[in-house]
Amino acid sequence: RVTGRAEDAYRFRTPSLRNVTRTGPWGHAGAHDDLRAFLADHAAGAGWAEAQVAATLASLPALPGAEDRRAFDDPAEAAAVAAARAAAAPGRSLTAAKLSALLAFLEALTDEASLAGRLGSPDEVPSGLPVTR
């Protein structure tokens, strides 16, 4: 919906990986509280049914007016998302060793100084969620 190009439908901008191991929940809807499980599911190209179940586990706060479950509740939208996912994610199984190596790499991207708040806390955030100090 951002680019207007059909091939970009249901794609998401990739955020920075800095501190990714410390900034869960993971997945575009926050449906995974475990990074290892998220990586395994995502690499395997978990099907639409699995994605629906995972979405019910999302631990993000409720935001008034958000339509996070619209794609699950609208059959046409669900079919379009499933087709886009199947075309973009062929599915790959990760061995335990490869998964551990991937997690070690992601852990290496941790910036302890930024986690300690070297830039201080903002007065407000774009989402409107409260900033705890």
Coordinates of C-alpha atoms in Angstrom, one line a residue:
R1 CA 0.0 0.0 0.0
V2 CA 3.0 2.3 0.4
T3 CA 4.5 1.8 -3.1
G4 CA 1.3 1.0 -4.9
R5 CA 3.1 -1.9 -6.7
A6 CA 1.4 -5.3 -6.7
E7 CA 4.6 -7.1 -6.1
D8 CA 5.1 -5.2 -2.8
A9 CA 1.7 -6.2 -1.4
Y10 CA 2.0 -7.5 2.2
R11 CA 5.7 -6.8 2.5
F12 CA 7.2 -5.1 5.4
R13 CA 10.1 -2.7 5.9
T14 CA 13.0 -4.5 7.7
P15 CA 14.0 -2.6 10.9
S16 CA 17.6 -2.4 12.2
L17 CA 18.9 -5.6 13.7
R18 CA 20.8 -3.8 16.5
N19 CA 19.7 -5.3 19.8
V20 CA 17.2 -7.6 18.1
T21 CA 17.8 -10.4 20.7
R22 CA 16.6 -8.0 23.4
T23 CA 13.7 -6.3 21.7
G24 CA 10.9 -8.9 21.4
P25 CA 8.3 -9.8 20.8
W26 CA 9.3 -10.7 17.2
G27 CA 7.4 -10.9 13.9
H28 CA 5.5 -8.1 12.2
A29 CA 2.5 -8.6 14.6
G30 CA 4.6 -9.4 17.7
A31 CA 3.3 -13.0 17.7
H32 CA 6.5 -14.6 19.0
D33 CA 7.9 -14.2 22.5
D34 CA 10.8 -16.6 21.6
L35 CA 13.3 -15.5 19.0
R36 CA 14.5 -19.0 18.3
A37 CA 10.9 -20.2 17.7
F38 CA 10.3 -17.2 15.5
L39 CA 13.4 -17.8 13.3
A40 CA 12.5 -21.5 12.9
D41 CA 8.9 -20.8 12.0
H42 CA 9.8 -17.9 9.6
A43 CA 12.5 -20.0 7.8
A44 CA 10.1 -22.9 7.4
G45 CA 7.5 -20.7 5.8
A46 CA 4.9 -21.5 8.4
G47 CA 1.5 -21.7 6.8
W48 CA -1.4 -19.4 7.1
A49 CA -3.0 -21.6 9.8
E50 CA 0.1 -21.4 11.9
A51 CA 0.3 -17.7 11.4
Q52 CA -3.3 -17.3 12.6
V53 CA -2.5 -19.3 15.8
A54 CA 0.7 -17.3 16.3
A55 CA -1.2 -14.0 16.0
T56 CA -3.4 -15.0 18.9
L57 CA -0.2 -15.2 21.0
A58 CA 0.8 -11.6 20.1
S59 CA 2.0 -9.8 23.2
L60 CA 1.7 -6.3 21.9
P61 CA -0.5 -3.8 23.8
A62 CA -3.9 -3.2 22.4
L63 CA -4.1 0.0 20.4
P64 CA -7.5 1.7 19.9
G65 CA -8.4 1.8 16.2
A66 CA -5.8 -0.8 15.2
E67 CA -7.0 -3.5 12.7
D68 CA -4.3 -6.1 13.3
R69 CA -6.6 -9.0 12.8
R70 CA -8.4 -7.8 9.8
A71 CA -6.5 -10.1 7.4
F72 CA -7.5 -13.1 9.5
D73 CA -11.1 -12.1 9.7
D74 CA -11.7 -11.2 6.0
P75 CA -11.5 -14.3 3.7
A76 CA -10.5 -12.4 0.6
E77 CA -7.7 -10.6 2.6
A78 CA -6.6 -13.9 4.1
A79 CA -6.3 -15.5 0.7
A80 CA -4.3 -12.6 -0.7
V81 CA -1.9 -12.7 2.3
A82 CA -1.5 -16.5 2.0
A83 CA -0.8 -16.2 -1.8
A84 CA 1.8 -13.5 -1.2
R85 CA 3.5 -15.4 1.5
A86 CA 3.6 -18.6 -0.6
A87 CA 5.2 -16.7 -3.5
A88 CA 7.8 -14.9 -1.3
A89 CA 8.7 -17.6 1.2
P90 CA 9.6 -21.0 -0.3
G91 CA 10.4 -22.4 3.2
R92 CA 13.7 -23.7 4.5
S93 CA 14.3 -25.9 7.4
L94 CA 17.1 -24.8 9.8
T95 CA 19.2 -27.4 11.6
A96 CA 19.7 -26.8 15.3
A97 CA 23.3 -25.9 14.5
K98 CA 22.4 -23.3 11.9
L99 CA 19.7 -21.9 14.2
S100 CA 22.3 -21.6 17.0
A101 CA 24.8 -19.9 14.7
L102 CA 22.1 -17.4 13.5
L103 CA 21.2 -16.6 17.1
A104 CA 24.9 -16.1 18.0
F105 CA 25.3 -13.7 15.0
L106 CA 22.2 -11.7 16.1
E107 CA 23.5 -11.6 19.7
A108 CA 26.7 -10.1 18.4
L109 CA 24.7 -7.2 17.2
T110 CA 23.8 -6.2 20.8
D111 CA 24.9 -2.7 21.8
E112 CA 25.1 -2.7 25.6
A113 CA 25.6 1.1 25.7
S114 CA 22.4 1.8 23.8
L115 CA 20.5 -0.7 26.1
A116 CA 21.8 1.3 29.1
G117 CA 20.2 4.4 27.6
R118 CA 23.2 6.4 26.5
L119 CA 20.9 8.8 24.6
G120 CA 18.5 9.1 27.5
S121 CA 14.7 8.5 27.4
P122 CA 12.5 10.4 25.1
D123 CA 9.7 12.5 26.4
E124 CA 7.2 10.8 24.0
V125 CA 7.2 8.1 21.3
P126 CA 5.3 8.2 18.0
S127 CA 2.9 5.4 19.1
G128 CA 1.7 7.5 22.0
L129 CA 2.6 4.7 24.4
P130 CA 3.8 5.9 27.8
V131 CA 7.5 6.3 28.4
T132 CA 8.5 4.8 31.7
R133 CA 11.6 6.2 33.4

